[in-house]
Amino acid sequence: MSTPISDRPKPPAPECASSQVGPCRGCGHPTHRYGLGGLPLCVLCTRQIEAWRAGRK
């Protein structure tokens, strides 16, 4: 079972220009979303998805 978003720690602050910051599609916390290297999910949400995928194998 996954950890509820409200019980998780906040993801680390994005290390990019403020113009490239946007909300994570999973939890809504600010993340490097736009531009080169941007992703729709923050580090913690990405790890949660990867753990879920690994558990399905």
XYZ file of C-alpha atoms in Angstrom:
57
model
C 0.000 0.000 0.000
C 1.339 3.449 -0.831
C 1.883 6.271 1.627
C -0.815 8.979 1.469
C 0.528 12.207 0.004
C -0.378 14.159 3.144
C 1.823 11.818 5.250
C 4.857 12.060 2.970
C 7.699 14.524 3.452
C 7.888 17.380 0.970
C 10.094 16.695 -2.065
C 13.357 18.629 -2.336
C 13.135 22.113 -3.803
C 13.662 22.201 -7.576
C 17.141 23.243 -8.702
C 16.186 25.125 -11.852
C 15.032 28.543 -13.002
C 11.749 29.650 -11.472
C 10.234 29.841 -14.965
C 10.671 26.040 -15.247
C 8.901 25.222 -11.968
C 5.363 23.868 -11.986
C 3.140 21.640 -9.866
C 3.817 17.911 -9.696
C 0.991 15.981 -11.370
C 0.961 13.533 -8.471
C 1.109 15.636 -5.333
C 1.034 19.273 -6.445
C 4.332 20.286 -4.826
C 6.625 22.516 -6.905
C 8.991 20.584 -9.172
C 11.168 21.085 -12.280
C 8.337 20.569 -14.716
C 9.115 22.614 -17.828
C 12.117 23.029 -20.119
C 15.128 20.779 -20.592
C 15.103 18.003 -18.000
C 11.602 18.783 -16.771
C 9.274 15.981 -15.701
C 5.571 15.929 -14.773
C 6.302 14.202 -11.422
C 8.503 15.200 -8.484
C 11.288 12.924 -7.228
C 9.108 11.324 -4.537
C 6.192 10.583 -6.866
C 8.606 9.174 -9.455
C 10.124 6.866 -6.818
C 6.664 5.733 -5.756
C 5.758 4.830 -9.361
C 9.087 3.015 -9.858
C 8.543 1.009 -6.642
C 5.042 0.094 -7.791
C 6.369 -1.056 -11.173
C 9.142 -3.098 -9.533
C 6.562 -4.810 -7.321
C 4.527 -5.886 -10.340
C 7.385 -7.897 -11.876
